[in-house]
mmCIF file of C-alpha atoms in Angstrom:
data_model
loop_
_atom_site.group_PDB
_atom_site.id
_atom_site.type_symbol
_atom_site.label_atom_id
_atom_site.label_comp_id
_atom_site.label_asym_id
_atom_site.label_seq_id
_atom_site.Cartn_x
_atom_site.Cartn_y
_atom_site.Cartn_z
ATOM 1 C CA MET A 1 8.349 -25.814 1.244
ATOM 2 C CA GLU A 2 10.332 -23.519 -0.915
ATOM 3 C CA GLU A 3 9.759 -19.864 -1.364
ATOM 4 C CA ILE A 4 10.003 -17.906 -4.574
ATOM 5 C CA PRO A 5 13.746 -17.731 -5.294
ATOM 6 C CA SER A 6 15.512 -14.414 -4.660
ATOM 7 C CA GLN A 7 19.178 -13.689 -4.887
ATOM 8 C CA SER A 8 19.062 -10.972 -2.249
ATOM 9 C CA ILE A 9 16.547 -9.586 0.181
ATOM 10 C CA GLY A 10 15.778 -6.465 -1.735
ATOM 11 C CA LYS A 11 16.430 -7.143 -5.398
ATOM 12 C CA ASP A 12 14.244 -5.079 -7.660
ATOM 13 C CA ASP A 13 10.976 -6.743 -8.377
ATOM 14 C CA GLU A 14 12.134 -7.687 -11.898
ATOM 15 C CA ASN A 15 14.835 -9.929 -10.461
ATOM 16 C CA GLU A 16 13.325 -10.885 -7.138
ATOM 17 C CA MET A 17 10.571 -13.441 -7.060
ATOM 18 C CA ALA A 18 10.097 -13.910 -3.347
ATOM 19 C CA LYS A 19 7.002 -11.943 -2.617
ATOM 20 C CA GLU A 20 4.634 -11.813 0.313
ATOM 21 C CA GLU A 21 1.102 -11.022 1.418
ATOM 22 C CA ALA A 22 -0.659 -8.803 3.969
ATOM 23 C CA ALA A 23 -3.678 -10.338 5.656
ATOM 24 C CA VAL A 24 -5.681 -7.270 4.777
ATOM 25 C CA VAL A 25 -7.871 -8.230 1.896
ATOM 26 C CA HIS A 26 -7.303 -9.339 -1.646
ATOM 27 C CA GLY A 27 -9.439 -7.517 -4.147
ATOM 28 C CA GLU A 28 -10.493 -4.640 -1.899
ATOM 29 C CA PRO A 29 -13.940 -3.647 -3.194
ATOM 30 C CA LEU A 30 -14.151 -0.831 -5.641
ATOM 31 C CA GLN A 31 -16.487 1.328 -3.558
ATOM 32 C CA ASP A 32 -16.636 2.164 0.145
ATOM 33 C CA GLY A 33 -18.734 -0.862 0.983
ATOM 34 C CA ASN A 34 -21.370 0.881 3.086
ATOM 35 C CA LEU A 35 -23.940 0.559 0.292
ATOM 36 C CA PRO A 36 -24.240 -1.988 -2.523
ATOM 37 C CA PRO A 37 -22.105 -1.023 -5.551
ATOM 38 C CA LYS A 38 -23.840 0.335 -8.625
ATOM 39 C CA VAL A 39 -23.262 -2.143 -11.517
ATOM 40 C CA GLU A 40 -24.127 -1.480 -15.172
ATOM 41 C CA SER A 41 -23.440 -4.954 -16.608
ATOM 42 C CA ALA A 42 -26.126 -7.263 -17.979
ATOM 43 C CA VAL A 43 -28.330 -9.161 -15.521
ATOM 44 C CA GLU A 44 -27.989 -12.962 -15.691
ATOM 45 C CA ILE A 45 -30.841 -15.067 -14.287
ATOM 46 C CA LEU A 46 -29.271 -18.066 -12.508
ATOM 47 C CA GLN A 47 -32.482 -19.282 -10.898
ATOM 48 C CA GLU A 48 -35.915 -17.912 -10.392
ATOM 49 C CA LYS A 49 -34.773 -16.328 -7.145
ATOM 50 C CA VAL A 50 -31.102 -15.531 -8.020
ATOM 51 C CA THR A 51 -29.707 -13.071 -10.478
ATOM 52 C CA LYS A 52 -26.071 -12.024 -11.120
ATOM 53 C CA GLN A 53 -24.230 -8.994 -12.555
ATOM 54 C CA ILE A 54 -20.522 -9.267 -13.189
ATOM 55 C CA ILE A 55 -18.360 -6.514 -11.655
ATOM 56 C CA LYS A 56 -14.977 -8.031 -12.623
ATOM 57 C CA GLU A 57 -14.304 -10.996 -14.891
ATOM 58 C CA GLY A 58 -12.596 -14.081 -13.533
ATOM 59 C CA HIS A 59 -10.486 -16.777 -15.166
ATOM 60 C CA GLY A 60 -10.312 -20.489 -15.585
ATOM 61 C CA GLN A 61 -13.030 -23.022 -14.747
ATOM 62 C CA LYS A 62 -16.089 -22.823 -12.461
ATOM 63 C CA PRO A 63 -16.244 -24.877 -9.290
ATOM 64 C CA SER A 64 -18.154 -28.115 -9.355
ATOM 65 C CA LYS A 65 -20.310 -29.649 -6.641
ATOM 66 C CA TYR A 66 -18.444 -30.410 -3.420
ATOM 67 C CA ALA A 67 -15.633 -28.004 -4.364
ATOM 68 C CA THR A 68 -14.264 -26.098 -1.349
ATOM 69 C CA CYS A 69 -14.593 -22.392 -2.278
ATOM 70 C CA PHE A 70 -12.885 -19.453 -0.621
ATOM 71 C CA LEU A 71 -14.600 -16.087 -1.033
ATOM 72 C CA HIS A 72 -15.160 -12.649 0.333
ATOM 73 C CA TYR A 73 -18.616 -11.095 0.428
ATOM 74 C CA ARG A 74 -20.756 -8.273 1.724
ATOM 75 C CA ALA A 75 -24.435 -8.668 2.376
ATOM 76 C CA TRP A 76 -27.267 -6.151 2.562
ATOM 77 C CA THR A 77 -31.028 -6.475 3.024
ATOM 78 C CA GLU A 78 -32.461 -5.250 -0.294
ATOM 79 C CA SER A 79 -35.350 -3.223 1.184
ATOM 80 C CA THR A 80 -33.418 -1.189 3.768
ATOM 81 C CA GLN A 81 -29.862 -1.319 2.278
ATOM 82 C CA HIS A 82 -28.661 -2.365 5.784
ATOM 83 C CA LYS A 83 -25.319 -4.169 5.642
ATOM 84 C CA PHE A 84 -25.349 -7.164 8.003
ATOM 85 C CA ASP A 85 -22.247 -9.109 7.083
ATOM 86 C CA ASP A 86 -18.772 -8.250 5.649
ATOM 87 C CA THR A 87 -15.915 -10.723 5.424
ATOM 88 C CA TRP A 88 -13.665 -8.053 3.893
ATOM 89 C CA HIS A 89 -14.007 -6.096 7.136
ATOM 90 C CA GLU A 90 -13.210 -9.220 9.137
ATOM 91 C CA GLN A 91 -10.130 -9.823 6.914
ATOM 92 C CA ARG A 92 -10.910 -13.502 6.802
ATOM 93 C CA PRO A 93 -12.136 -15.356 3.658
ATOM 94 C CA PHE A 94 -15.329 -17.383 4.023
ATOM 95 C CA GLU A 95 -15.137 -21.086 3.198
ATOM 96 C CA MET A 96 -18.040 -22.827 1.513
ATOM 97 C CA VAL A 97 -18.338 -26.457 0.326
ATOM 98 C CA LEU A 98 -20.792 -26.360 -2.566
ATOM 99 C CA GLY A 99 -23.621 -28.780 -1.962
ATOM 100 C CA LYS A 100 -23.017 -28.736 1.804
ATOM 101 C CA GLU A 101 -23.800 -25.063 2.509
ATOM 102 C CA LYS A 102 -26.159 -23.946 5.258
ATOM 103 C CA ASN A 103 -29.770 -23.332 4.204
ATOM 104 C CA GLU A 104 -29.442 -19.534 4.560
ATOM 105 C CA MET A 105 -26.465 -19.654 2.164
ATOM 106 C CA ALA A 106 -28.282 -21.514 -0.616
ATOM 107 C CA GLY A 107 -28.730 -18.460 -2.849
ATOM 108 C CA LEU A 108 -25.105 -17.397 -2.273
ATOM 109 C CA ALA A 109 -23.975 -20.917 -3.252
ATOM 110 C CA VAL A 110 -25.971 -20.712 -6.532
ATOM 111 C CA GLY A 111 -24.143 -17.534 -7.377
ATOM 112 C CA VAL A 112 -20.691 -18.847 -6.379
ATOM 113 C CA SER A 113 -21.131 -21.981 -8.461
ATOM 114 C CA SER A 114 -21.577 -19.748 -11.549
ATOM 115 C CA MET A 115 -18.360 -17.823 -10.943
ATOM 116 C CA LYS A 116 -14.727 -18.223 -11.977
ATOM 117 C CA ALA A 117 -11.710 -17.694 -9.739
ATOM 118 C CA GLY A 118 -11.038 -13.972 -9.327
ATOM 119 C CA GLU A 119 -14.571 -12.981 -10.467
ATOM 120 C CA ARG A 120 -16.477 -10.364 -8.528
ATOM 121 C CA ALA A 121 -20.225 -10.150 -8.938
ATOM 122 C CA LEU A 122 -23.370 -8.600 -7.502
ATOM 123 C CA LEU A 123 -26.089 -11.159 -6.599
ATOM 124 C CA HIS A 124 -29.727 -10.555 -5.824
ATOM 125 C CA VAL A 125 -31.192 -13.407 -3.776
ATOM 126 C CA GLY A 126 -34.850 -13.920 -2.862
ATOM 127 C CA TRP A 127 -35.690 -14.494 0.755
ATOM 128 C CA GLU A 128 -36.680 -18.111 -0.010
ATOM 129 C CA LEU A 129 -32.972 -18.933 -0.664
ATOM 130 C CA GLY A 130 -31.769 -16.635 2.127
ATOM 131 C CA TYR A 131 -32.792 -16.402 5.714
ATOM 132 C CA GLY A 132 -36.318 -17.414 4.952
ATOM 133 C CA LYS A 133 -39.691 -16.489 6.246
ATOM 134 C CA GLU A 134 -38.559 -16.212 9.892
ATOM 135 C CA GLY A 135 -35.319 -14.264 9.263
ATOM 136 C CA ASN A 136 -32.532 -14.380 11.833
ATOM 137 C CA PHE A 137 -32.520 -12.550 15.160
ATOM 138 C CA SER A 138 -29.059 -13.481 16.369
ATOM 139 C CA PHE A 139 -25.923 -12.711 14.330
ATOM 140 C CA PRO A 140 -26.299 -11.745 11.613
ATOM 141 C CA ASN A 141 -29.546 -9.926 12.245
ATOM 142 C CA VAL A 142 -31.799 -10.312 9.190
ATOM 143 C CA PRO A 143 -35.514 -9.415 9.215
ATOM 144 C CA PRO A 144 -38.177 -11.913 8.106
ATOM 145 C CA MET A 145 -38.703 -12.454 4.395
ATOM 146 C CA ALA A 146 -35.740 -10.189 3.512
ATOM 147 C CA ASP A 147 -34.368 -10.342 -0.020
ATOM 148 C CA ILE A 148 -30.597 -10.060 -0.009
ATOM 149 C CA ILE A 149 -27.939 -8.323 -2.082
ATOM 150 C CA TYR A 150 -24.430 -9.843 -2.080
ATOM 151 C CA GLU A 151 -21.243 -8.356 -3.404
ATOM 152 C CA VAL A 152 -19.028 -11.466 -3.665
ATOM 153 C CA GLU A 153 -15.580 -12.287 -4.941
ATOM 154 C CA LEU A 154 -14.512 -15.884 -5.517
ATOM 155 C CA ILE A 155 -10.861 -16.046 -4.488
ATOM 156 C CA GLY A 156 -10.470 -19.627 -5.616
ATOM 157 C CA PHE A 157 -11.500 -23.174 -4.946
ATOM 158 C CA ASP A 158 -10.256 -26.729 -4.406
ATOM 159 C CA GLU A 159 -11.839 -29.546 -6.321
ATOM 160 C CA VAL A 160 -12.127 -32.258 -3.687
ATOM 161 C CA LYS A 161 -14.531 -35.007 -4.573
ATOM 162 C CA GLU A 162 -15.638 -35.753 -1.028
ATOM 163 C CA GLY A 163 -15.982 -32.055 -0.251
ATOM 164 C CA LYS A 164 -13.580 -32.097 2.649
ATOM 165 C CA ALA A 165 -13.589 -28.801 4.551
ATOM 166 C CA ARG A 166 -10.629 -27.356 6.400
ATOM 167 C CA GLY A 167 -12.058 -28.258 9.729
ATOM 168 C CA ASP A 168 -12.107 -31.917 8.761
ATOM 169 C CA MET A 169 -8.442 -32.022 7.681
ATOM 170 C CA THR A 170 -5.490 -33.106 9.803
ATOM 171 C CA ALA A 171 -2.740 -30.549 10.535
ATOM 172 C CA GLU A 172 -0.510 -32.180 7.890
ATOM 173 C CA GLU A 173 -3.267 -32.043 5.259
ATOM 174 C CA ARG A 174 -3.966 -28.366 5.912
ATOM 175 C CA ILE A 175 -0.282 -27.403 5.820
ATOM 176 C CA GLY A 176 0.233 -29.490 2.654
ATOM 177 C CA ALA A 177 -2.775 -27.928 0.929
ATOM 178 C CA ALA A 178 -1.488 -24.426 1.878
ATOM 179 C CA ASP A 179 1.961 -25.261 0.542
ATOM 180 C CA ARG A 180 0.560 -26.386 -2.815
ATOM 181 C CA ARG A 181 -1.324 -23.094 -3.098
ATOM 182 C CA LYS A 182 1.860 -21.204 -2.283
ATOM 183 C CA MET A 183 3.788 -23.012 -5.005
ATOM 184 C CA ASP A 184 0.999 -22.309 -7.512
ATOM 185 C CA GLY A 185 1.135 -18.657 -6.497
ATOM 186 C CA ASN A 186 4.888 -18.576 -7.041
ATOM 187 C CA SER A 187 4.535 -19.916 -10.537
ATOM 188 C CA LEU A 188 1.878 -17.305 -11.372
ATOM 189 C CA PHE A 189 4.049 -14.543 -9.936
ATOM 190 C CA LYS A 190 6.927 -15.536 -12.208
ATOM 191 C CA GLU A 191 4.522 -15.215 -15.153
ATOM 192 C CA GLU A 192 3.638 -11.663 -13.914
ATOM 193 C CA LYS A 193 0.031 -12.791 -13.169
ATOM 194 C CA LEU A 194 -0.005 -10.850 -9.930
ATOM 195 C CA GLU A 195 -3.750 -10.861 -9.220
ATOM 196 C CA GLU A 196 -3.970 -14.559 -9.779
ATOM 197 C CA ALA A 197 -0.862 -15.179 -7.681
ATOM 198 C CA MET A 198 -2.377 -13.220 -4.778
ATOM 199 C CA GLN A 199 -5.501 -15.386 -4.986
ATOM 200 C CA GLN A 200 -3.369 -18.452 -4.454
ATOM 201 C CA TYR A 201 -1.461 -16.921 -1.598
ATOM 202 C CA GLU A 202 -4.687 -15.848 0.073
ATOM 203 C CA MET A 203 -6.151 -19.292 -0.259
ATOM 204 C CA ALA A 204 -2.993 -20.751 1.302
ATOM 205 C CA ILE A 205 -3.334 -18.353 4.218
ATOM 206 C CA ALA A 206 -6.975 -19.303 4.574
ATOM 207 C CA TYR A 207 -5.862 -22.884 5.340
ATOM 208 C CA LEU A 208 -3.571 -21.472 8.079
ATOM 209 C CA GLY A 209 -5.968 -19.061 9.829
ATOM 210 C CA ASP A 210 -5.528 -17.775 13.379
ATOM 211 C CA ASP A 211 -7.923 -20.336 14.836
ATOM 212 C CA PHE A 212 -5.740 -23.140 13.363
ATOM 213 C CA MET A 213 -2.396 -21.540 14.255
ATOM 214 C CA PHE A 214 -3.420 -21.162 17.913
ATOM 215 C CA GLN A 215 -3.737 -24.955 18.168
ATOM 216 C CA LEU A 216 -0.267 -25.689 16.811
ATOM 217 C CA PHE A 217 2.926 -26.189 18.842
ATOM 218 C CA GLY A 218 6.427 -27.378 18.201
ATOM 219 C CA LYS A 219 7.326 -28.750 14.810
ATOM 220 C CA TYR A 220 3.780 -28.315 13.424
ATOM 221 C CA ARG A 221 3.759 -24.598 14.213
ATOM 222 C CA ASP A 222 7.228 -24.265 12.593
ATOM 223 C CA MET A 223 5.948 -26.134 9.538
ATOM 224 C CA ALA A 224 2.899 -23.936 9.252
ATOM 225 C CA LEU A 225 4.898 -20.683 9.627
ATOM 226 C CA ALA A 226 7.336 -21.881 7.009
ATOM 227 C CA VAL A 227 4.439 -21.732 4.562
ATOM 228 C CA LYS A 228 2.334 -18.889 6.004
ATOM 229 C CA ASN A 229 5.089 -16.239 6.405
ATOM 230 C CA PRO A 230 6.404 -16.586 2.793
ATOM 231 C CA CYS A 231 2.820 -16.258 1.563
ATOM 232 C CA HIS A 232 2.477 -12.952 3.395
ATOM 233 C CA LEU A 233 5.837 -11.757 2.083
ATOM 234 C CA ASN A 234 5.066 -12.876 -1.451
ATOM 235 C CA MET A 235 1.741 -11.120 -1.269
ATOM 236 C CA ALA A 236 3.534 -7.912 -0.176
ATOM 237 C CA ALA A 237 5.762 -8.163 -3.202
ATOM 238 C CA CYS A 238 2.790 -8.381 -5.523
ATOM 239 C CA LEU A 239 1.138 -5.419 -3.779
ATOM 240 C CA ILE A 240 4.297 -3.290 -4.152
ATOM 241 C CA LYS A 241 4.351 -4.049 -7.865
ATOM 242 C CA LEU A 242 0.647 -3.028 -8.031
ATOM 243 C CA GLU A 243 1.458 0.172 -6.052
ATOM 244 C CA ARG A 244 -0.851 -0.858 -3.186
ATOM 245 C CA TYR A 245 1.628 0.196 -0.566
ATOM 246 C CA GLU A 246 -0.595 0.336 2.487
ATOM 247 C CA GLU A 247 -1.663 -3.241 1.995
ATOM 248 C CA ALA A 248 1.983 -4.280 1.469
ATOM 249 C CA ILE A 249 2.911 -2.705 4.760
ATOM 250 C CA ALA A 250 0.116 -4.614 6.530
ATOM 251 C CA GLN A 251 1.310 -7.949 5.060
ATOM 252 C CA CYS A 252 4.884 -7.356 6.198
ATOM 253 C CA THR A 253 3.715 -6.287 9.657
ATOM 254 C CA ILE A 254 1.921 -9.631 10.088
ATOM 255 C CA VAL A 255 5.212 -11.461 9.545
ATOM 256 C CA LEU A 256 7.054 -9.092 11.912
ATOM 257 C CA VAL A 257 4.601 -9.877 14.671
ATOM 258 C CA GLU A 258 5.806 -13.501 14.493
ATOM 259 C CA ASP A 259 9.440 -12.729 13.650
ATOM 260 C CA GLU A 260 10.469 -9.132 14.557
ATOM 261 C CA ASN A 261 13.934 -9.654 12.980
ATOM 262 C CA ASN A 262 12.757 -10.923 9.599
ATOM 263 C CA ALA A 263 15.066 -8.944 7.278
ATOM 264 C CA LYS A 264 12.931 -9.554 4.180
ATOM 265 C CA ALA A 265 9.777 -8.258 5.877
ATOM 266 C CA LEU A 266 11.659 -5.202 7.184
ATOM 267 C CA PHE A 267 13.108 -4.529 3.752
ATOM 268 C CA ARG A 268 9.775 -4.768 1.884
ATOM 269 C CA ARG A 269 7.934 -2.708 4.462
ATOM 270 C CA GLY A 270 10.681 -0.106 4.190
ATOM 271 C CA LYS A 271 10.284 -0.001 0.411
ATOM 272 C CA ALA A 272 6.502 0.465 0.703
ATOM 273 C CA ARG A 273 6.919 3.213 3.336
ATOM 274 C CA ALA A 274 9.541 4.960 1.169
ATOM 275 C CA GLU A 275 7.059 4.989 -1.766
ATOM 276 C CA LEU A 276 4.520 6.649 0.495
ATOM 277 C CA GLY A 277 7.000 9.301 1.536
ATOM 278 C CA GLN A 278 7.348 7.913 5.067
ATOM 279 C CA THR A 279 11.129 8.339 4.885
ATOM 280 C CA ASP A 280 11.859 8.252 8.618
ATOM 281 C CA ALA A 281 9.907 5.011 9.155
ATOM 282 C CA ALA A 282 11.460 3.547 5.960
ATOM 283 C CA ARG A 283 14.950 4.326 7.144
ATOM 284 C CA GLU A 284 14.205 2.704 10.486
ATOM 285 C CA ASP A 285 13.158 -0.474 8.753
ATOM 286 C CA PHE A 286 16.176 -0.472 6.431
ATOM 287 C CA LEU A 287 18.563 0.031 9.319
ATOM 288 C CA LYS A 288 17.032 -2.880 11.196
ATOM 289 C CA ALA A 289 17.182 -5.053 8.067
ATOM 290 C CA ARG A 290 20.859 -4.104 7.569
ATOM 291 C CA LYS A 291 21.562 -5.222 11.143
ATOM 292 C CA HIS A 292 20.416 -8.705 10.265
ATOM 293 C CA ALA A 293 21.707 -8.745 6.681
ATOM 294 C CA PRO A 294 24.755 -6.418 6.699
ATOM 295 C CA GLU A 295 26.100 -7.585 3.330
ATOM 296 C CA ASP A 296 22.898 -7.167 1.371
ATOM 297 C CA LYS A 297 23.559 -4.581 -1.373
ATOM 298 C CA ALA A 298 19.900 -3.841 -1.978
ATOM 299 C CA ILE A 299 19.434 -2.620 1.597
ATOM 300 C CA LEU A 300 22.512 -0.388 1.292
ATOM 301 C CA ARG A 301 21.191 0.959 -1.994
ATOM 302 C CA GLU A 302 17.850 1.908 -0.490
ATOM 303 C CA LEU A 303 19.553 3.666 2.383
ATOM 304 C CA ARG A 304 21.748 5.583 -0.092
ATOM 305 C CA LEU A 305 18.623 6.542 -2.096
ATOM 306 C CA LEU A 306 16.966 7.836 1.014
ATOM 307 C CA ASP A 307 20.038 9.981 1.867
ATOM 308 C CA GLU A 308 20.063 11.407 -1.712
ATOM 309 C CA HIS A 309 16.310 12.042 -1.478
ATOM 310 C CA ASP A 310 16.761 13.958 1.808
ATOM 311 C CA LYS A 311 19.569 16.070 0.292
ATOM 312 C CA ALA A 312 17.474 16.878 -2.743
ATOM 313 C CA ILE A 313 14.548 17.891 -0.552
ATOM 314 C CA TYR A 314 16.778 20.127 1.589
ATOM 315 C CA LYS A 315 18.213 21.824 -1.517
ATOM 316 C CA LYS A 316 14.776 22.366 -2.982
ATOM 317 C CA GLN A 317 13.424 23.807 0.271
ATOM 318 C CA LYS A 318 16.413 26.151 0.463
ATOM 319 C CA GLU A 319 15.650 27.456 -3.039
ATOM 320 C CA ILE A 320 11.965 27.842 -2.185
ATOM 321 C CA TYR A 321 12.750 29.860 0.940
ATOM 322 C CA ARG A 322 15.191 32.029 -1.007
ATOM 323 C CA GLY A 323 12.513 32.723 -3.564
ATOM 324 C CA ILE A 324 9.947 33.609 -0.909
ATOM 325 C CA PHE A 325 12.142 35.980 1.152
ATOM 326 C CA GLY A 326 14.481 37.199 -1.614
ATOM 327 C CA PRO A 327 18.207 38.153 -1.249
ATOM 328 C CA PRO A 328 19.203 40.157 1.824
ATOM 329 C CA PRO A 329 18.822 43.927 1.284
ATOM 330 C CA GLN A 330 22.017 45.837 0.284
ATOM 331 C CA PRO A 331 22.842 49.010 2.320
ATOM 332 C CA LYS A 332 22.058 52.212 0.317
ATOM 333 C CA PRO A 333 24.227 55.370 0.568
ATOM 334 C CA LYS A 334 22.626 57.964 2.773
ATOM 335 C CA PRO A 335 21.524 61.151 0.947
ATOM 336 C CA THR A 336 23.774 64.198 1.645
ATOM 337 C CA ASN A 337 22.253 67.443 2.933
ATOM 338 C CA VAL A 338 22.126 70.288 0.309
ATOM 339 C CA LEU A 339 23.709 72.860 2.667
ATOM 340 C CA VAL A 340 26.560 70.415 3.411
ATOM 341 C CA ARG A 341 27.162 69.863 -0.289
ATOM 342 C CA THR A 342 27.127 73.698 -0.920
ATOM 343 C CA TRP A 343 29.595 74.358 1.938
ATOM 344 C CA GLN A 344 31.934 71.648 0.622
ATOM 345 C CA TRP A 345 31.838 73.202 -2.848
ATOM 346 C CA LEU A 346 32.684 76.680 -1.467
ATOM 347 C CA ILE A 347 35.637 75.265 0.420
ATOM 348 C CA LEU A 348 36.981 73.741 -2.755
ATOM 349 C CA VAL A 349 36.563 77.066 -4.652
ATOM 350 C CA CYS A 350 38.339 79.003 -1.921
ATOM 351 C CA GLN A 351 41.202 76.528 -1.923
ATOM 352 C CA TRP A 352 41.523 76.958 -5.660
ATOM 353 C CA LEU A 353 41.511 80.788 -5.437
ATOM 354 C CA LEU A 354 44.148 80.813 -2.720
ATOM 355 C CA SER A 355 46.338 78.476 -4.770
ATOM 356 C CA LEU A 356 45.977 80.766 -7.798
ATOM 357 C CA ILE A 357 46.794 83.909 -5.778
ATOM 358 C CA TYR A 358 49.855 82.270 -4.288
ATOM 359 C CA ARG A 359 51.166 81.303 -7.694
ATOM 360 C CA LEU A 360 50.626 84.914 -9.031
ATOM 361 C CA PHE A 361 52.370 86.401 -6.052
ATOM 362 C CA ARG A 362 55.453 84.188 -6.501
ATOM 363 C CA ARG A 363 55.593 85.100 -10.181
ATOM 364 C CA GLU A 364 55.522 88.891 -9.524
ATOM 365 C CA ARG A 365 58.175 88.581 -6.796
ATOM 366 C CA HIS A 366 60.369 86.595 -9.147
ATOM 367 C CA LYS A 367 60.136 89.397 -11.788
ATOM 368 C CA ALA A 368 61.019 92.041 -9.242
ATOM 369 C CA ASP A 369 64.241 90.188 -8.203
#
């Protein structure tokens, strides 16, 4: 279960291919999510009761019947614009086996079957392919005969002929499926296909969700973490490259909950914090990482850069303060009183006259002798 190769914990992203994820959300929606997004693209009629507008294009093939699809979605009742479901908020992808979906998900399944991996779309679903004439009065709460709006993103899918869901897999099968996704993500990362790589990492993590991890002990838990943690870390690396630093921090923090001394997670979280200007928190992460990887040059380089940054900030602040308050005032000579100056002048004149009289007196006395 290899991880993307890296020669040191903190090599620059051009040289370092071991990157990790943060269980936040891949493909965070473009708008705030409280209301359906406004979409200007053409309307595609998928069925009489289902239409689609593409928000973001996907790539590759479309899933076939019995494919296991992983997606995020938000759902609103069309008449009231009330949001009743949001997997982005729950930070957990939804799993759907096409052809085996629940009745209330029939319209959503029609839309998903028309999508490519990575595609995001807006679906309008009639009540007949949603929660029906009766609606739903438990969770989620949907009124009777409510047409539904979905904002949905297809993260990816597995083409399994028998449509085997995660819940029907053995522990080894789930870990193996996750590891294959991780390896696919690593290959895409090396090709600089960051968004597609993150989709693979998120699908891998979906196989190793919290409900599954809580059931594992001993070697099976170790095997699962050996796949899951690198996926989070690889996701973080992608997010740093995409300048999505808050999400990268969240991914690293997930790993540190399991392994507080993980030097790679500390290093990457430090890099993301430094980019956000959180220099004290970044330095703390780098120092912890150095404790566990004292010879890593990249960690030492980041600490040196932080020191240089702090010195530059101090110098700049000093110049700013000098400009605000100006140089210290120089003492000015006190003005002399007019009478004092006149008196001083008279004294000088008298001294000159006395000196002149004395010289004349000596001259006359010399003549007389």
